[in-house]
CSV table of N, CA, C and O in Angstrom, one decimal:
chain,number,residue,atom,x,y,z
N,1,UNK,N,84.0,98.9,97.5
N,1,UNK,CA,84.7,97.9,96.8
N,1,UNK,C,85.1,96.8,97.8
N,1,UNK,O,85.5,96.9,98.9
N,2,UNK,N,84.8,95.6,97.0
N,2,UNK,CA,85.4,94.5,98.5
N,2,UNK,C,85.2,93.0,97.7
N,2,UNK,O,84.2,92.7,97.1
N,3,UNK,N,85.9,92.6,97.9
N,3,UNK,CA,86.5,91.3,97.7
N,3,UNK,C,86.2,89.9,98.5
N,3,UNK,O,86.4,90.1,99.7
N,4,UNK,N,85.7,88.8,98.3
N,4,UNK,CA,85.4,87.9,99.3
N,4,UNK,C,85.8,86.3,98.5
N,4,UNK,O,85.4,85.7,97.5
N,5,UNK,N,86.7,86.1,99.4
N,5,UNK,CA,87.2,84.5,99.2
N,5,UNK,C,86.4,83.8,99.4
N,5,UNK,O,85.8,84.5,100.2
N,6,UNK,N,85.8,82.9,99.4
N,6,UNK,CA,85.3,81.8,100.0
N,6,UNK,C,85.8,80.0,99.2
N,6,UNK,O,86.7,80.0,98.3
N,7,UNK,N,85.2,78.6,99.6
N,7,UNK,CA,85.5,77.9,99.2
N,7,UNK,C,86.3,77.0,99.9
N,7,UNK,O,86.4,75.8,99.5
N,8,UNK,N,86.9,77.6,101.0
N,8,UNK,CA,88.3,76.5,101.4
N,8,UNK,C,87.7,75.9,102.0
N,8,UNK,O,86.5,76.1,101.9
N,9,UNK,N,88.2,75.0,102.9
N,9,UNK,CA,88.0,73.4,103.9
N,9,UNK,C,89.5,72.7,104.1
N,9,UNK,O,90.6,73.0,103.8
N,10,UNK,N,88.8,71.6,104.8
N,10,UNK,CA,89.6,70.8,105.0
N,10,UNK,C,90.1,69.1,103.8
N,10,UNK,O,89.4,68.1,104.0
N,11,UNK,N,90.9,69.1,103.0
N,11,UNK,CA,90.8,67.9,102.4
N,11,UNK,C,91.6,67.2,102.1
N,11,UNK,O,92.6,67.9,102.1
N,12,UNK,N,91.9,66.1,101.9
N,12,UNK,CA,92.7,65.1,101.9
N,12,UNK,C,93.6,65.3,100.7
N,12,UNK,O,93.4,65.9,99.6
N,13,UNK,N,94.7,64.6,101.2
N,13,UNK,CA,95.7,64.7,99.6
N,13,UNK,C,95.1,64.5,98.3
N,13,UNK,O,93.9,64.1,98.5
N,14,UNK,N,95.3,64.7,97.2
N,14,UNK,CA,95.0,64.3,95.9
N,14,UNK,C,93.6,65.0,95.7
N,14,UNK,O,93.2,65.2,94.6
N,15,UNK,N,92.8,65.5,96.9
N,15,UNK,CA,91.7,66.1,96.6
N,15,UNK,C,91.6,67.2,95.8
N,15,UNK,O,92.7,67.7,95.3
N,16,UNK,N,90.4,67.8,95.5
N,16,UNK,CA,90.2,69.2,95.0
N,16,UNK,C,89.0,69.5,96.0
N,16,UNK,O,88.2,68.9,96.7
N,17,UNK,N,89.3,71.3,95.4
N,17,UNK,CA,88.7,72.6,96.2
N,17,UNK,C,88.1,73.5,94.9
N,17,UNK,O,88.7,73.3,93.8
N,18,UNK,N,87.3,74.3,94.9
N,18,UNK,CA,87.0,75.5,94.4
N,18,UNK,C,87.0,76.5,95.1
N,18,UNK,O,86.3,76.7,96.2
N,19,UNK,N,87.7,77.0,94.7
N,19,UNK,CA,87.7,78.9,95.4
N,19,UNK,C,86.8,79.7,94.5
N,19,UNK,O,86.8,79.7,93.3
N,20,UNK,N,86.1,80.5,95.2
N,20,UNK,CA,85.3,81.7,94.7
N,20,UNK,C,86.0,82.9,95.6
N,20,UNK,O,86.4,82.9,96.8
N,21,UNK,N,85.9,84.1,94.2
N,21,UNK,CA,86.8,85.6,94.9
N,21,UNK,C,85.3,86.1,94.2
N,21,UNK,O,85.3,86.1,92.9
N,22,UNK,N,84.3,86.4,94.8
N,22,UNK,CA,83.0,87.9,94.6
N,22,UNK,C,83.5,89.1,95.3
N,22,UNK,O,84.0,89.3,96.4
N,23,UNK,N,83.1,89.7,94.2
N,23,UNK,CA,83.3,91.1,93.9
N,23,UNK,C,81.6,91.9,94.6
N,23,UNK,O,80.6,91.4,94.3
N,24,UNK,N,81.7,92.8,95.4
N,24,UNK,CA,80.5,93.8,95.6
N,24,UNK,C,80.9,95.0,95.6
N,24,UNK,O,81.9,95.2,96.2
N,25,UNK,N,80.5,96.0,94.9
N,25,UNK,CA,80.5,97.5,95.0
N,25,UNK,C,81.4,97.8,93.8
N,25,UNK,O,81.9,98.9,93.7
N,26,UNK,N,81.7,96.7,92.9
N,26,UNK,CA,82.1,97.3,91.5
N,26,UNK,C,81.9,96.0,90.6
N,26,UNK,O,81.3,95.0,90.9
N,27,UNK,N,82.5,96.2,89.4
N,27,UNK,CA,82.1,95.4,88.6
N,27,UNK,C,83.4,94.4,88.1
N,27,UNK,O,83.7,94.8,87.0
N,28,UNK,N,83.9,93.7,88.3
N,28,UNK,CA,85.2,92.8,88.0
N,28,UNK,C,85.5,93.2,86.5
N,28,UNK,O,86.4,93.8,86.1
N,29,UNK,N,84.7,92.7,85.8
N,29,UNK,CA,84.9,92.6,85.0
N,29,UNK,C,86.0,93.8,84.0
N,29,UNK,O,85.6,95.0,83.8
N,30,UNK,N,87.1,93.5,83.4
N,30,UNK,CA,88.2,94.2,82.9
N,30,UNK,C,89.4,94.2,83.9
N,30,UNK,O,90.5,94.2,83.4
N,31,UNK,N,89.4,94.3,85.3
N,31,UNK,CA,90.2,93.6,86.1
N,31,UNK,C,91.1,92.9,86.5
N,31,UNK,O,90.9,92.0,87.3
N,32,UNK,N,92.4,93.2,85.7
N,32,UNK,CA,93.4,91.7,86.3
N,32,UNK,C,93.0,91.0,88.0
N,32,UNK,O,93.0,91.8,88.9
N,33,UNK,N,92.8,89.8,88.2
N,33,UNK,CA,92.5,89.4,89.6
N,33,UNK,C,93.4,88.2,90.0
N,33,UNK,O,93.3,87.0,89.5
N,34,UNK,N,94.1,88.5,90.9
N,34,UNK,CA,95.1,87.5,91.3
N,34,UNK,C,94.8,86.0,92.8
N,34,UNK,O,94.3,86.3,93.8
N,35,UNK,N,95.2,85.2,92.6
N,35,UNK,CA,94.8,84.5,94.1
N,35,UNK,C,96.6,84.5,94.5
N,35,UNK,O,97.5,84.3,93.6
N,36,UNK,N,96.8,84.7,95.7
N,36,UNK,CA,97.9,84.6,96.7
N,36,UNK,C,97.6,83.5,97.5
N,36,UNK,O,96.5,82.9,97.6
N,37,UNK,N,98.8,83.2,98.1
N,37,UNK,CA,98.8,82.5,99.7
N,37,UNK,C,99.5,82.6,100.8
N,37,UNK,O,100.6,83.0,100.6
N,38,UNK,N,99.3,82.5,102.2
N,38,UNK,CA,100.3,82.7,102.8
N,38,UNK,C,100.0,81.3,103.8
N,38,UNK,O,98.9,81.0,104.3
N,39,UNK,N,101.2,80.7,103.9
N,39,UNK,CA,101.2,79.4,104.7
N,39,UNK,C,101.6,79.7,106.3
N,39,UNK,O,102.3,80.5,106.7
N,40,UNK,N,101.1,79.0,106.7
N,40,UNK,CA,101.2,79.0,108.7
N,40,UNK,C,102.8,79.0,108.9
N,40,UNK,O,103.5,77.9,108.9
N,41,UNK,N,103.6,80.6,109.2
N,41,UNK,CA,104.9,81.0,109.7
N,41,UNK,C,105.5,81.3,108.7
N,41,UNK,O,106.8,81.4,108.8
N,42,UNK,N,104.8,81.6,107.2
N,42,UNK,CA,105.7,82.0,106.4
N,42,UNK,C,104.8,83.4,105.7
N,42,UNK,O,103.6,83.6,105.8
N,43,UNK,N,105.7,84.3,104.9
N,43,UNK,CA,105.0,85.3,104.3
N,43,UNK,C,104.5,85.0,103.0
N,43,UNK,O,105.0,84.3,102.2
N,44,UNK,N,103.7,85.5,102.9
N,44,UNK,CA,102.8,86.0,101.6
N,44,UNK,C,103.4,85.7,100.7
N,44,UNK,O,104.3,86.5,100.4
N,45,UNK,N,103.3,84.2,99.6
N,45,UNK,CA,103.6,84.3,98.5
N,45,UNK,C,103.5,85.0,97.2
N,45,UNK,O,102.4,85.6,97.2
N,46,UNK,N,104.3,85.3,96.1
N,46,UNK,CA,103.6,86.5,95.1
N,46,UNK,C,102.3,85.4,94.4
N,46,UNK,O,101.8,84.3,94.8
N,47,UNK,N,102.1,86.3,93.3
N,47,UNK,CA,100.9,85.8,92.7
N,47,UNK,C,101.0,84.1,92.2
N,47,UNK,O,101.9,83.6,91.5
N,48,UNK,N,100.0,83.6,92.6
N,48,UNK,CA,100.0,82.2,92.5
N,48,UNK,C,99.2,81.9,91.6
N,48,UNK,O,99.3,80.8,91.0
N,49,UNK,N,98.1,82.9,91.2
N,49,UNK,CA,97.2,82.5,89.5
N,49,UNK,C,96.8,84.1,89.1
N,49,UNK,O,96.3,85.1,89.7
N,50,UNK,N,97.1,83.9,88.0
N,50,UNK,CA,96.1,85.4,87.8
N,50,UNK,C,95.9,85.2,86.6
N,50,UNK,O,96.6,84.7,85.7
N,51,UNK,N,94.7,85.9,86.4
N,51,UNK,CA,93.9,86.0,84.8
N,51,UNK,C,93.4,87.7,84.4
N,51,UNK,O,92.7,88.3,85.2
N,52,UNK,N,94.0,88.2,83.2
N,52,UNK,CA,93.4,89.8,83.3
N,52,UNK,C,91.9,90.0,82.7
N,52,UNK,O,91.1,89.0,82.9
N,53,UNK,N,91.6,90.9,82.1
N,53,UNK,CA,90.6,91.4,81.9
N,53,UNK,C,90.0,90.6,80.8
N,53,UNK,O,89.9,89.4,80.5
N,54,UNK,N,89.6,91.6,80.3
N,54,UNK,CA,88.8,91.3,78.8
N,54,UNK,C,88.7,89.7,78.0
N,54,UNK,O,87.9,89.1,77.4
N,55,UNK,N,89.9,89.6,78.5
N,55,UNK,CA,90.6,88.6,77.2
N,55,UNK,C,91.1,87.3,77.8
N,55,UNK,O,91.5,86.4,77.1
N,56,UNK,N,91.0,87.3,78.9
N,56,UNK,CA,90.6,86.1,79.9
N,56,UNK,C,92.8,85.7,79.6
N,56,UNK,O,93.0,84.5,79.6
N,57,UNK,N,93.6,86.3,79.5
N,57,UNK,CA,94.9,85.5,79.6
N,57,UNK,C,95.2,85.0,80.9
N,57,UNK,O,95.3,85.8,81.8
N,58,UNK,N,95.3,83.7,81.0
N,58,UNK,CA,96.2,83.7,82.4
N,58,UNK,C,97.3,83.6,82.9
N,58,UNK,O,98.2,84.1,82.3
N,59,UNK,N,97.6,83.3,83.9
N,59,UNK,CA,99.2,83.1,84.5
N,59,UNK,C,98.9,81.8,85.5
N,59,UNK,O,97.8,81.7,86.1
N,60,UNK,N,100.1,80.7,85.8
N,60,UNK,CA,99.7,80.4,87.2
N,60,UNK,C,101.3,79.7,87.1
N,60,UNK,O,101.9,79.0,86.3
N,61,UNK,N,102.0,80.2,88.8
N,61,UNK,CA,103.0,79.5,89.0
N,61,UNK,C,103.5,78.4,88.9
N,61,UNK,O,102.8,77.4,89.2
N,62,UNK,N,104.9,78.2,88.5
N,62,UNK,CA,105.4,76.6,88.5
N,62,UNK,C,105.3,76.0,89.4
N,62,UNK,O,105.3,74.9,89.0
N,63,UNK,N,105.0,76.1,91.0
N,63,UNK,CA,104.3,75.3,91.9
N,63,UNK,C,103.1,75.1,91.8
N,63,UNK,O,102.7,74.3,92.6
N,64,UNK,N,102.2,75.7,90.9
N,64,UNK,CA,100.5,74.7,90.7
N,64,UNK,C,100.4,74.7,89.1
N,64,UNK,O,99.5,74.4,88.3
N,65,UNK,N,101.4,75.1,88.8
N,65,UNK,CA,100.8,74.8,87.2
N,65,UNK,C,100.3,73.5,86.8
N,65,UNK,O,100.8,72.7,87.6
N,66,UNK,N,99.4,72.8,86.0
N,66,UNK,CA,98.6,71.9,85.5
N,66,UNK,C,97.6,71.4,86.7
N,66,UNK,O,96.6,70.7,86.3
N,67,UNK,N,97.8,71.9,88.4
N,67,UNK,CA,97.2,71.9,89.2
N,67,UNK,C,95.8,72.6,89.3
N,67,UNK,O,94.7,72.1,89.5
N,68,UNK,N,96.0,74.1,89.1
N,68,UNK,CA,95.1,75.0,89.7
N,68,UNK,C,94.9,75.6,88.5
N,68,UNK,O,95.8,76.0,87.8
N,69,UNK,N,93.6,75.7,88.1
N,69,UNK,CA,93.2,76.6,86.8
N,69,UNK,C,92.4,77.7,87.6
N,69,UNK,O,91.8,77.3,88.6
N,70,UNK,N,92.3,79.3,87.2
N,70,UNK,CA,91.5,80.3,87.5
N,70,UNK,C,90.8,80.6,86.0
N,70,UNK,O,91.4,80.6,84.9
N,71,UNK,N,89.6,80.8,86.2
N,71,UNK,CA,88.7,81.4,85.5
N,71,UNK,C,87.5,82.1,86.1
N,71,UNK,O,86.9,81.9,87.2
N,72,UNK,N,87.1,82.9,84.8
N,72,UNK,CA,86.4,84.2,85.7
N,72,UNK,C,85.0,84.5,84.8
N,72,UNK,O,84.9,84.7,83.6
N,73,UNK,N,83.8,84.4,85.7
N,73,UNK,CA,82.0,84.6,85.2
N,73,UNK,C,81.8,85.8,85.4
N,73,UNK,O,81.7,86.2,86.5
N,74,UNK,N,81.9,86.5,84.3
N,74,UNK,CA,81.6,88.1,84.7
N,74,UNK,C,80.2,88.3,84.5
N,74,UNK,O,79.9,89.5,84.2
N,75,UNK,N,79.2,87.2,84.6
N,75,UNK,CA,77.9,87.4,84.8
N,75,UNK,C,77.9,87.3,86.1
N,75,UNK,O,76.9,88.0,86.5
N,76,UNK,N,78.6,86.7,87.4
N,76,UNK,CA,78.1,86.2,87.9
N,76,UNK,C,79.4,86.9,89.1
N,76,UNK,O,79.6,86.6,90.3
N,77,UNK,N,79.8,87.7,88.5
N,77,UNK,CA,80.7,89.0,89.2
N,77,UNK,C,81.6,88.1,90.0
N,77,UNK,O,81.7,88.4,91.1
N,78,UNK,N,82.3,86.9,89.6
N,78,UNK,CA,83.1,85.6,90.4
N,78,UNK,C,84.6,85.6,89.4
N,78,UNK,O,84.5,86.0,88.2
N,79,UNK,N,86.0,85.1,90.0
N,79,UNK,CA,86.4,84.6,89.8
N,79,UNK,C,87.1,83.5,91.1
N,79,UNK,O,87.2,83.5,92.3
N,80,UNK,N,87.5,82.3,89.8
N,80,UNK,CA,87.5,81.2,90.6
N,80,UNK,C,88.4,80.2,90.4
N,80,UNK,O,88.6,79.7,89.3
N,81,UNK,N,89.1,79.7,91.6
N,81,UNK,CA,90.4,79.1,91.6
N,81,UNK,C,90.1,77.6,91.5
N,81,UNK,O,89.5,77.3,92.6
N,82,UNK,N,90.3,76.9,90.8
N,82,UNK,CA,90.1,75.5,90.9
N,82,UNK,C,91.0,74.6,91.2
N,82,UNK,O,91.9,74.2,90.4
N,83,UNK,N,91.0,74.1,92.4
N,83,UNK,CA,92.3,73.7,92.8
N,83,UNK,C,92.4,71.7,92.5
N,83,UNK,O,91.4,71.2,93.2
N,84,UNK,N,92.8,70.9,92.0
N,84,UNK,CA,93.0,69.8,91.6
N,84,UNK,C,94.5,69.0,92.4
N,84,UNK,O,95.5,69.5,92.6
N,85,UNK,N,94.3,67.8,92.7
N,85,UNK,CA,95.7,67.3,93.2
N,85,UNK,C,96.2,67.4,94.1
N,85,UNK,O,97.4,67.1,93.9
N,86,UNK,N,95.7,68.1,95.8
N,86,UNK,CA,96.0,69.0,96.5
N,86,UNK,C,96.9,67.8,97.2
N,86,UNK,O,96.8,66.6,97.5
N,87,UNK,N,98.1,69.0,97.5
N,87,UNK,CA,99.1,68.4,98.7
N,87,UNK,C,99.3,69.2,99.9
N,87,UNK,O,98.9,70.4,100.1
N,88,UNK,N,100.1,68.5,100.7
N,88,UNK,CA,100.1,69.4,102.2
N,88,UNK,C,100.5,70.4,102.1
N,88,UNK,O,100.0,71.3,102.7
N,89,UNK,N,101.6,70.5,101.2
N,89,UNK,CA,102.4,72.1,101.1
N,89,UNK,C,101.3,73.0,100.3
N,89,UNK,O,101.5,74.2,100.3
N,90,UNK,N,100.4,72.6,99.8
N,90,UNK,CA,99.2,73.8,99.3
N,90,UNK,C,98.6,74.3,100.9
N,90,UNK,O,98.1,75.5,100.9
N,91,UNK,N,98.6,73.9,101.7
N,91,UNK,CA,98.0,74.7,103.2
N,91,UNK,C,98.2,75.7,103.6
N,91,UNK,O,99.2,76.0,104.0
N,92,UNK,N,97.3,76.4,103.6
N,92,UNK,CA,97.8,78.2,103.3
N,92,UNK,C,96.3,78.7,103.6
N,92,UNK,O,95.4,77.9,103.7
N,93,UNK,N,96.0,80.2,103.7
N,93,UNK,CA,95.3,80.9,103.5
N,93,UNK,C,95.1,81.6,102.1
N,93,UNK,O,96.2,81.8,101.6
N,94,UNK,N,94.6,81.8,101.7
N,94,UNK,CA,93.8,82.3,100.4
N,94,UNK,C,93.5,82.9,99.9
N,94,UNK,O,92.3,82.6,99.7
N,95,UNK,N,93.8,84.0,99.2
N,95,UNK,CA,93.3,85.4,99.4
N,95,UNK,C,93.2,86.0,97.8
N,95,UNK,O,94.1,85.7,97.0
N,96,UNK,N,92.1,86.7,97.3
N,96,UNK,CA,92.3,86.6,96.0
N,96,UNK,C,92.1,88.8,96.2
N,96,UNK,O,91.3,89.5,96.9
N,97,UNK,N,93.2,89.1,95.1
N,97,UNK,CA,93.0,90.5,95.1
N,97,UNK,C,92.7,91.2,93.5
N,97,UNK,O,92.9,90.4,92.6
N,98,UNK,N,92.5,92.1,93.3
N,98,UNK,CA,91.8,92.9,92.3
N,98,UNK,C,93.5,94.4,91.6
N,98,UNK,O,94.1,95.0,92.4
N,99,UNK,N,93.6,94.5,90.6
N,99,UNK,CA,94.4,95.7,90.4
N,99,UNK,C,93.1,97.0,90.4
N,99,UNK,O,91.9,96.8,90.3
N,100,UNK,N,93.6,98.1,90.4
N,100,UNK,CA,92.8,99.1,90.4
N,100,UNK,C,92.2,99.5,89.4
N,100,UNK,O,91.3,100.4,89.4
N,101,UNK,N,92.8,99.0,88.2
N,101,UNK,CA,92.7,99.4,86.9
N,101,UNK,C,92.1,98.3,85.5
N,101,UNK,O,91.7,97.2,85.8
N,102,UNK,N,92.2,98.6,84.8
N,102,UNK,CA,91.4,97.8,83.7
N,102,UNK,C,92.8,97.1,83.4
N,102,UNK,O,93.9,97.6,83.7
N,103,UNK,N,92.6,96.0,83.0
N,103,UNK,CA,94.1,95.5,82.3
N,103,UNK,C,93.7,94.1,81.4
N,103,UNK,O,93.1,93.1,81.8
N,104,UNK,N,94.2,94.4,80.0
N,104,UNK,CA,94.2,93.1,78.6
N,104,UNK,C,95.6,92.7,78.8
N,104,UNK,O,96.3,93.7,79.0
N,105,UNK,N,96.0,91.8,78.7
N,105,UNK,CA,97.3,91.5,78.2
N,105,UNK,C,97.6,90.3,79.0
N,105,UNK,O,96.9,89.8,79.9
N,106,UNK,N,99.6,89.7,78.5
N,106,UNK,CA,99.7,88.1,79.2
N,106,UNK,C,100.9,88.4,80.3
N,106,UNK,O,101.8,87.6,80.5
N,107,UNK,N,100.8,89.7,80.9
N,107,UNK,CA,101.7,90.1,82.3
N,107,UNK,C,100.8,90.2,83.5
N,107,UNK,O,101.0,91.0,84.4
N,108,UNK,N,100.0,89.5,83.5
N,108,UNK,CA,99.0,89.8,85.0
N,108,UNK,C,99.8,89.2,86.2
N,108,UNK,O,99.2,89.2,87.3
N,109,UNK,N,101.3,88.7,86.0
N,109,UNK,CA,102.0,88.7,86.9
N,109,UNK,C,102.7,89.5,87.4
N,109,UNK,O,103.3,89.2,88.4
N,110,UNK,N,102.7,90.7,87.0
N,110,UNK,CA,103.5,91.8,87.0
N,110,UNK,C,102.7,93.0,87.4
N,110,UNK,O,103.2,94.2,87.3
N,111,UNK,N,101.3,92.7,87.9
N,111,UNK,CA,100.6,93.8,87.9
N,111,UNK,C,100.8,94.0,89.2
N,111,UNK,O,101.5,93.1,89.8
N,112,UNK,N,100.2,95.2,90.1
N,112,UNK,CA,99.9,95.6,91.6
N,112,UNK,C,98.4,95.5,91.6
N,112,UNK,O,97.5,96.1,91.0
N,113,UNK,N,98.5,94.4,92.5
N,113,UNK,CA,97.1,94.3,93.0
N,113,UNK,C,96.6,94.9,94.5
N,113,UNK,O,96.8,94.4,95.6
N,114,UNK,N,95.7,96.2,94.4
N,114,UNK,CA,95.6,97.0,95.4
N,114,UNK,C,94.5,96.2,95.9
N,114,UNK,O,94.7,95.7,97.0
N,115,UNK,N,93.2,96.1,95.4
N,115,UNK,CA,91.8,95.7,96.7
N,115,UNK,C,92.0,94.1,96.9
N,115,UNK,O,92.0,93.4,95.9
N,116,UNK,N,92.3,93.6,98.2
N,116,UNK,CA,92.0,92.8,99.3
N,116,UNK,C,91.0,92.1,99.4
N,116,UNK,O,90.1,92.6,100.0
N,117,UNK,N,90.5,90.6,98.9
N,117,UNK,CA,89.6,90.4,100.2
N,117,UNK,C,89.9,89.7,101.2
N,117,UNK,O,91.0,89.9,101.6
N,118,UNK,N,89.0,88.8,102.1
N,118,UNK,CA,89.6,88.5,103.5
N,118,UNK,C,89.8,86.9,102.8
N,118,UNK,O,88.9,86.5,102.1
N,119,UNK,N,90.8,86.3,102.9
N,119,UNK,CA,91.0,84.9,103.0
N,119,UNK,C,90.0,84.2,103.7
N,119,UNK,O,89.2,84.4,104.5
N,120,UNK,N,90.5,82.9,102.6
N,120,UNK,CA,89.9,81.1,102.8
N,120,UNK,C,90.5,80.6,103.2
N,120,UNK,O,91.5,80.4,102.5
N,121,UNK,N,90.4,79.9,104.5
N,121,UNK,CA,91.5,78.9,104.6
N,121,UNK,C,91.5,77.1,103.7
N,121,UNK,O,90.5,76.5,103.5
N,122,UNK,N,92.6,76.7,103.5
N,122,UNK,CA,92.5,75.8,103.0
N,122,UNK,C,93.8,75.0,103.3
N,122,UNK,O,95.0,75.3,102.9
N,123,UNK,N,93.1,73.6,104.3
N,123,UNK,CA,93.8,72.8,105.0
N,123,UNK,C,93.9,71.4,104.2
N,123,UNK,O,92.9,70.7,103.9
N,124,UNK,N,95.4,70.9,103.7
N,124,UNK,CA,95.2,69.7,103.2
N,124,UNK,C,95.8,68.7,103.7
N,124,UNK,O,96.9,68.5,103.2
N,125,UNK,N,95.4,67.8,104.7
N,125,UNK,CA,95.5,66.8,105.5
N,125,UNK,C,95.1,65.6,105.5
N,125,UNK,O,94.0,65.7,105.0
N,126,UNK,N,95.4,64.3,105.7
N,126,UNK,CA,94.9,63.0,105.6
N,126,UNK,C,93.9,62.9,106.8
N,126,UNK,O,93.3,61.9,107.0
């Protein structure tokens, strides 16, 4: 099971990013999947977007809401953070994780997300 961020860079204010979180050695699909952040000297923010299973509900915090939309290709074993508007305080590392379990419903902020993948960095600078 394993998880892989990819997508980040470097970009200027007002810019956008796409994040991709692929999945290898299971199948996403039915999975609440969350993206996190952690910025340079601070800890691990809680869940910053998450969408569950089946039924595609999402969540995404009052610091990116109308910003960052996640949605998820379960052909294509992806979910993906779409970042719009970007400002410096979005500068963080990236990290999108998986719960262990199947989950429908509109609390995917409340879930425990156990599998990890390795962070994206994503730098937003003039």
């Amino acid at each position: 099971v394993q998880l892989q961020a990819s997508g980040g860079g470097l970009v200027q204010p007002g810019g956008s990013l796409r994040l991709s979180c692929a999945a290898s050695g299971f199948t996403l699909d039915g999975y609440a999947i969350g993206w996190f952040r952690q910025a340079p000297g601070k800890e691990r923010e809680g869940v910053l977007s998450c969408i569950s299973g089946s039924d595609g509900s999402t969540y995404s915090a009052d610091s990116v809401k109308g910003r960052f939309t996640i949605s998820r290709d379960n052909a294509k074993n992806t979910v993906y953070l779409q970042m719009n508007s970007l400002k410096p305080e979005d500068t963080a590392v990236y990290y999108c994780a998986s719960t262990s379990f199947h989950y429908i419903g509109n609390y995917c902020y409340s879930l425990s997300y156990n599998s990890w993948g390795q962070g994206t960095q994503v730098t937003v600078s003039s």
